[in-house]
Short mmCIF file of C-alpha atoms in Angstrom, two decimals:
data_model
loop_
_atom_site.label_atom_id
_atom_site.label_comp_id
_atom_site.label_asym_id
_atom_site.label_seq_id
_atom_site.Cartn_x
_atom_site.Cartn_y
_atom_site.Cartn_z
CA UNK A 1 0.00 0.00 0.00
CA UNK A 2 1.38 3.41 -0.97
CA UNK A 3 2.09 6.10 1.63
CA UNK A 4 -0.57 8.44 0.21
CA UNK A 5 -3.22 5.71 0.13
CA UNK A 6 -2.43 4.51 3.65
CA UNK A 7 -2.42 8.08 4.99
CA UNK A 8 -5.79 8.64 3.37
CA UNK A 9 -7.21 5.53 5.04
CA UNK A 10 -5.86 6.65 8.42
CA UNK A 11 -7.48 10.04 7.94
CA UNK A 12 -10.82 8.39 7.21
CA UNK A 13 -10.54 5.92 10.10
CA UNK A 14 -9.52 8.40 12.80
CA UNK A 15 -11.38 11.49 11.68
CA UNK A 16 -14.98 10.34 11.32
CA UNK A 17 -17.06 13.47 11.60
CA UNK A 18 -14.14 15.49 12.89
CA UNK A 19 -12.85 18.00 10.37
CA UNK A 20 -10.32 18.71 9.10
CA UNK A 21 -8.79 15.25 8.91
CA UNK A 22 -6.00 14.44 11.34
CA UNK A 23 -2.91 14.21 9.11
CA UNK A 24 -4.05 17.14 6.99
CA UNK A 25 -4.39 19.24 10.14
CA UNK A 26 -0.94 18.11 11.33
CA UNK A 27 0.59 19.29 8.06
CA UNK A 28 -1.32 22.58 8.21
CA UNK A 29 -0.08 23.41 11.72
CA UNK A 30 3.49 22.37 10.87
CA UNK A 31 3.52 24.74 7.91
CA UNK A 32 1.84 27.50 9.93
CA UNK A 33 4.72 27.26 12.43
CA UNK A 34 7.32 27.20 9.63
CA UNK A 35 8.68 23.74 10.32
CA UNK A 36 10.96 22.38 7.60
CA UNK A 37 9.66 19.93 5.02
CA UNK A 38 11.94 17.23 6.44
CA UNK A 39 10.49 17.72 9.91
CA UNK A 40 7.00 17.61 8.43
CA UNK A 41 7.70 14.25 6.77
CA UNK A 42 9.24 12.86 9.95
CA UNK A 43 6.45 14.02 12.29
CA UNK A 44 3.64 12.88 9.99
CA UNK A 45 5.39 9.53 9.64
CA UNK A 46 5.65 9.01 13.42
CA UNK A 47 2.04 10.07 14.05
CA UNK A 48 0.93 7.70 11.32
CA UNK A 49 2.90 4.83 12.90
CA UNK A 50 1.46 5.64 16.34
CA UNK A 51 -2.11 5.51 15.03
CA UNK A 52 -1.50 2.26 13.14
CA UNK A 53 0.15 0.66 16.17
CA UNK A 54 -3.01 1.31 18.17
CA UNK A 55 -5.57 -0.06 15.76
CA UNK A 56 -6.27 3.28 14.08
CA UNK A 57 -7.79 4.79 17.22
CA UNK A 58 -7.95 8.58 17.27
CA UNK A 59 -5.20 10.13 19.44
CA UNK A 60 -7.87 11.94 21.48
CA UNK A 61 -9.05 8.51 22.62
CA UNK A 62 -5.59 7.50 23.76
CA UNK A 63 -3.29 8.67 26.52
CA UNK A 64 -0.27 7.91 28.66
CA UNK A 65 -0.57 4.13 28.43
CA UNK A 66 -0.54 4.08 24.63
CA UNK A 67 2.24 6.66 24.26
CA UNK A 68 4.50 4.98 26.80
CA UNK A 69 3.85 1.56 25.24
CA UNK A 70 4.68 2.90 21.79
CA UNK A 71 7.94 4.52 22.92
CA UNK A 72 8.92 1.43 24.90
CA UNK A 73 8.27 -0.73 21.85
CA UNK A 74 10.62 1.45 19.80
CA UNK A 75 13.42 1.13 22.35
CA UNK A 76 12.99 -2.50 23.43
CA UNK A 77 11.61 -4.34 20.40
CA UNK A 78 12.61 -2.15 17.44
CA UNK A 79 15.93 -1.26 19.15
CA UNK A 80 15.97 2.23 17.64
CA UNK A 81 18.62 4.77 18.61
CA UNK A 82 18.07 7.35 21.32
CA UNK A 83 17.77 10.13 18.75
CA UNK A 84 15.09 8.20 16.85
CA UNK A 85 13.05 7.61 20.00
CA UNK A 86 13.34 11.28 20.95
CA UNK A 87 12.15 12.29 17.48
CA UNK A 88 9.08 10.06 17.88
CA UNK A 89 8.35 11.61 21.28
CA UNK A 90 8.72 15.12 19.84
CA UNK A 91 6.23 14.25 17.10
CA UNK A 92 3.67 13.04 19.65
CA UNK A 93 4.25 16.10 21.84
CA UNK A 94 3.57 18.29 18.82
CA UNK A 95 0.43 16.32 17.97
CA UNK A 96 -1.14 16.69 21.40
CA UNK A 97 0.00 20.21 22.26
CA UNK A 98 -0.14 22.07 18.98
CA UNK A 99 -2.64 20.15 16.85
CA UNK A 100 -5.19 18.71 19.28
CA UNK A 101 -4.73 21.36 21.97
CA UNK A 102 -4.86 18.69 24.65
CA UNK A 103 -3.11 19.40 27.94
CA UNK A 104 -1.44 16.19 29.04
CA UNK A 105 0.89 16.90 31.97
CA UNK A 106 1.97 13.27 32.12
CA UNK A 107 3.66 13.68 28.72
CA UNK A 108 6.26 15.88 30.39
CA UNK A 109 7.19 12.96 32.64
CA UNK A 110 7.87 10.49 29.86
CA UNK A 111 11.52 9.51 30.16
CA UNK A 112 13.51 10.59 27.13
CA UNK A 113 16.25 8.28 25.99
CA UNK A 114 19.69 9.71 26.62
CA UNK A 115 22.09 10.01 23.74
CA UNK A 116 25.38 8.19 24.29
CA UNK A 117 28.37 10.51 24.42
CA UNK A 118 30.53 9.81 21.40
CA UNK A 119 33.69 11.38 20.07
CA UNK A 120 33.05 12.78 16.56
CA UNK A 121 34.73 11.18 13.57
CA UNK A 122 37.48 13.52 12.37
CA UNK A 123 39.74 13.31 9.34
CA UNK A 124 43.39 14.30 9.45
CA UNK A 125 44.55 17.14 7.20
CA UNK A 126 46.13 14.57 4.91
CA UNK A 127 42.91 12.57 4.71
CA UNK A 128 40.90 15.68 3.83
CA UNK A 129 43.37 16.49 1.04
CA UNK A 130 43.21 12.92 -0.28
CA UNK A 131 39.40 12.97 -0.14
CA UNK A 132 39.00 16.28 -1.97
CA UNK A 133 41.64 15.31 -4.55
CA UNK A 134 39.38 12.47 -5.66
CA UNK A 135 36.33 14.68 -6.14
CA UNK A 136 35.44 17.18 -8.83
CA UNK A 137 32.68 19.44 -10.05
CA UNK A 138 29.83 20.38 -7.75
CA UNK A 139 30.47 17.64 -5.14
CA UNK A 140 34.06 18.89 -4.76
CA UNK A 141 32.92 22.49 -4.35
CA UNK A 142 30.23 21.65 -1.78
CA UNK A 143 32.60 19.39 0.18
CA UNK A 144 35.30 22.09 0.11
CA UNK A 145 32.77 24.64 1.33
CA UNK A 146 31.76 22.43 4.27
CA UNK A 147 35.35 21.85 5.32
CA UNK A 148 36.44 25.43 4.61
CA UNK A 149 33.59 27.16 6.46
CA UNK A 150 32.17 24.68 8.99
CA UNK A 151 28.69 24.91 7.47
CA UNK A 152 26.14 22.15 7.85
CA UNK A 153 25.19 20.35 4.65
CA UNK A 154 21.70 21.86 4.32
CA UNK A 155 23.05 25.31 5.15
CA UNK A 156 25.34 25.03 2.14
CA UNK A 157 22.69 23.63 -0.19
CA UNK A 158 20.20 26.35 0.82
CA UNK A 159 22.74 29.13 0.31
CA UNK A 160 21.37 32.05 -1.75
CA UNK A 161 23.40 34.13 -4.18
CA UNK A 162 22.84 37.34 -2.21
CA UNK A 163 24.44 35.82 0.91
CA UNK A 164 27.87 35.29 -0.64
CA UNK A 165 29.90 38.49 -0.18
CA UNK A 166 33.05 38.38 -2.32
CA UNK A 167 34.01 41.92 -1.27
CA UNK A 168 34.21 41.02 2.42
CA UNK A 169 35.18 37.38 1.89
CA UNK A 170 32.30 36.19 4.04
CA UNK A 171 29.18 34.08 3.82
CA UNK A 172 25.95 34.80 5.69
CA UNK A 173 24.10 31.69 6.80
CA UNK A 174 20.37 32.37 7.10
CA UNK A 175 17.94 30.50 9.33
CA UNK A 176 20.47 27.93 10.52
CA UNK A 177 19.81 25.39 13.23
CA UNK A 178 17.60 27.01 15.86
CA UNK A 179 16.44 29.63 13.35
CA UNK A 180 19.60 31.71 13.84
CA UNK A 181 21.64 33.70 11.31
CA UNK A 182 25.42 33.82 11.49
CA UNK A 183 28.47 34.69 9.40
CA UNK A 184 31.47 32.61 8.46
CA UNK A 185 34.55 33.13 6.33
CA UNK A 186 34.73 32.61 2.58
CA UNK A 187 37.94 30.70 1.83
CA UNK A 188 40.01 32.58 -0.73
CA UNK A 189 40.73 29.37 -2.61
CA UNK A 190 36.99 28.97 -3.28
CA UNK A 191 36.31 32.48 -4.60
CA UNK A 192 36.80 31.67 -8.29
CA UNK A 193 34.99 28.28 -8.18
CA UNK A 194 32.05 29.90 -6.35
CA UNK A 195 31.92 32.76 -8.84
CA UNK A 196 31.71 30.25 -11.68
CA UNK A 197 28.98 28.32 -9.89
CA UNK A 198 26.98 31.49 -9.29
CA UNK A 199 27.34 32.49 -12.94
CA UNK A 200 25.99 29.05 -13.87
CA UNK A 201 23.03 29.62 -11.52
CA UNK A 202 22.41 33.04 -13.12
CA UNK A 203 22.27 31.54 -16.61
CA UNK A 204 19.95 28.78 -15.45
CA UNK A 205 17.70 31.36 -13.79
CA UNK A 206 17.59 33.46 -16.97
CA UNK A 207 16.53 30.36 -18.90
CA UNK A 208 13.77 29.64 -16.37
CA UNK A 209 12.46 33.20 -16.64
CA UNK A 210 12.38 32.99 -20.42
CA UNK A 211 10.29 29.82 -20.15
CA UNK A 212 7.78 31.32 -17.72
CA UNK A 213 9.25 29.98 -14.47
CA UNK A 214 12.05 31.27 -12.23
CA UNK A 215 10.19 31.88 -8.94
CA UNK A 216 12.19 30.26 -6.14
CA UNK A 217 10.76 29.24 -2.75
CA UNK A 218 11.00 32.02 -0.12
CA UNK A 219 10.91 31.48 3.65
CA UNK A 220 8.08 32.64 5.90
CA UNK A 221 5.75 35.23 4.31
CA UNK A 222 8.36 37.00 2.18
CA UNK A 223 6.68 35.88 -1.04
CA UNK A 224 3.54 37.80 -0.05
CA UNK A 225 5.37 40.79 1.36
CA UNK A 226 7.69 41.11 -1.67
CA UNK A 227 5.83 39.62 -4.64
CA UNK A 228 8.75 40.09 -7.07
CA UNK A 229 11.53 38.84 -4.78
CA UNK A 230 11.10 35.18 -5.75
CA UNK A 231 12.22 35.98 -9.30
CA UNK A 232 15.18 38.15 -8.32
CA UNK A 233 18.63 36.75 -9.00
CA UNK A 234 19.87 37.34 -5.45
CA UNK A 235 17.30 34.96 -3.97
CA UNK A 236 18.23 32.05 -6.26
CA UNK A 237 20.14 29.09 -4.85
CA UNK A 238 23.90 28.97 -5.41
CA UNK A 239 23.52 25.25 -6.09
CA UNK A 240 20.27 24.90 -8.07
CA UNK A 241 18.91 21.55 -9.10
CA UNK A 242 19.41 20.41 -12.68
CA UNK A 243 15.67 19.95 -13.15
CA UNK A 244 12.56 21.80 -12.06
CA UNK A 245 10.13 19.97 -9.77
CA UNK A 246 6.74 20.42 -8.12
CA UNK A 247 6.88 22.06 -4.70
CA UNK A 248 4.93 19.70 -2.39
CA UNK A 249 3.84 22.54 -0.10
CA UNK A 250 2.32 24.74 -2.82
CA UNK A 251 2.00 22.60 -5.93
CA UNK A 252 4.01 25.16 -7.95
CA UNK A 253 6.77 24.11 -10.33
CA UNK A 254 10.07 25.51 -9.08
CA UNK A 255 13.79 24.91 -9.28
CA UNK A 256 14.90 23.72 -5.86
CA UNK A 257 18.47 23.31 -4.63
CA UNK A 258 20.51 20.24 -5.55
CA UNK A 259 19.70 17.01 -3.70
CA UNK A 260 21.88 16.15 -0.71
CA UNK A 261 22.37 12.61 -2.03
CA UNK A 262 24.71 14.00 -4.69
CA UNK A 263 27.38 14.76 -2.08
CA UNK A 264 26.80 11.60 -0.05
CA UNK A 265 27.46 9.38 -3.05
CA UNK A 266 30.51 11.38 -4.10
CA UNK A 267 31.99 11.23 -0.58
CA UNK A 268 31.52 7.49 -0.42
CA UNK A 269 33.29 6.96 -3.76
CA UNK A 270 36.13 9.32 -2.87
CA UNK A 271 36.70 7.73 0.56
CA UNK A 272 36.82 4.27 -1.03
CA UNK A 273 39.28 5.47 -3.66
CA UNK A 274 41.47 7.17 -1.03
CA UNK A 275 41.52 4.09 1.16
CA UNK A 276 39.89 5.90 4.09
CA UNK A 277 38.20 3.33 6.32
CA UNK A 278 36.52 5.82 8.68
CA UNK A 279 32.77 6.24 8.42
CA UNK A 280 32.44 9.53 6.53
CA UNK A 281 29.47 11.81 6.03
CA UNK A 282 29.07 15.48 5.13
CA UNK A 283 29.08 16.28 8.86
CA UNK A 284 32.55 14.73 9.18
CA UNK A 285 33.88 17.71 7.22
CA UNK A 286 32.30 20.11 9.73
CA UNK A 287 33.85 18.14 12.60
CA UNK A 288 37.22 18.29 10.84
CA UNK A 289 36.90 22.05 10.32
CA UNK A 290 36.44 22.67 14.06
CA UNK A 291 39.12 20.18 15.09
CA UNK A 292 41.76 21.56 12.74
CA UNK A 293 41.06 25.13 13.89
CA UNK A 294 41.59 24.04 17.49
CA UNK A 295 44.82 22.28 16.54
CA UNK A 296 45.98 25.51 14.90
CA UNK A 297 45.46 27.39 18.19
CA UNK A 298 42.17 29.16 17.41
CA UNK A 299 40.16 30.04 20.54
CA UNK A 300 37.08 27.98 21.25
CA UNK A 301 34.69 30.95 21.50
CA UNK A 302 35.43 31.98 17.92
CA UNK A 303 34.90 28.40 16.75
CA UNK A 304 31.61 28.35 18.66
CA UNK A 305 30.40 31.42 16.73
CA UNK A 306 31.55 30.03 13.38
CA UNK A 307 29.72 26.75 14.01
CA UNK A 308 26.60 28.47 15.34
CA UNK A 309 26.54 26.54 18.63
CA UNK A 310 24.23 28.00 21.28
CA UNK A 311 26.37 26.70 24.15
CA UNK A 312 30.16 26.51 24.25
CA UNK A 313 29.77 23.11 25.94
CA UNK A 314 28.69 21.74 22.55
CA UNK A 315 31.87 23.06 20.96
CA UNK A 316 34.04 21.63 23.72
CA UNK A 317 33.56 18.13 22.33
CA UNK A 318 36.31 19.01 19.86
CA UNK A 319 38.85 19.56 22.62
CA UNK A 320 39.47 15.81 22.52
CA UNK A 321 42.13 16.59 19.92
CA UNK A 322 44.22 18.32 22.58
CA UNK A 323 44.45 15.05 24.50
CA UNK A 324 46.52 13.06 22.06
CA UNK A 325 47.59 9.56 22.96
CA UNK A 326 45.35 8.82 25.92
CA UNK A 327 45.07 12.21 27.66
CA UNK A 328 48.52 13.25 26.45
CA UNK A 329 50.34 10.54 28.38
CA UNK A 330 53.35 8.95 26.64
CA UNK A 331 53.07 5.17 26.51
CA UNK A 332 55.85 3.32 28.41
CA UNK A 333 56.37 1.28 25.26
CA UNK A 334 57.53 4.45 23.46
CA UNK A 335 59.99 5.22 26.22
#
């Protein structure tokens, strides 16, 4: 059964005479509160699984017993990670608080799974060079941008032309994690490649305009406040997709940014070719950025600002690099 068909059946089973239907109302509230499309998919998916696990009963007719049983099943039987269980709990919290408007004090007492403390995977400078040397084109540029600026993957993919300042050698990151803006450096070695990529985006945008398209997605209510902004060059993505696609939130045909899978596949091939056995993702480049700055003697507060961390305690995880060889102790074997 397809996702759309199953979701439709759930709506019919749990809604009855209640209108609007449950999952439709969940999506409406998520978009009203400006949640990302990824969060929308995740929350709708967890609410759907919760309803199915309880015989398609409406959430209003369920309570602490069902929620706790569902979360326990995820941890004990499905053996999901702590972050996955916490995401499911967040989805159910959103459902009851924001969609149904039901005050359930017991939900505050549900024990959240604790994330295990892990040291981030970090590449050496030599490994980063070997990795990037085996990449080219757009994947190379995006990977270089992540390592050279400390940006998160989606922050780089959502980068707009107007936020790259070649005069000041800086990049403005809009609406990062936690809805915060911040600035980071623009590596000098990436100026020319980025200029070429932006020129490519300009040409693609001009082609879209000539064919009756060219309106990019704008955050919040900017599209209504500035009706012409969506077609302005400055608002276009630095890394636009090769093809236009239908925007699931509006039904309009737009050119979105490039898919994140492009970089994931390229990183995997490059790591295999370079003989790097560490588990590598786009976030590994961000970890390496922070670690290498610390190794070079940069102060942790500056790194905190560049990474966009709310608390310096989050940034301090990278201080593990200062404790080389088991807290800096020289092994007796080496003596």
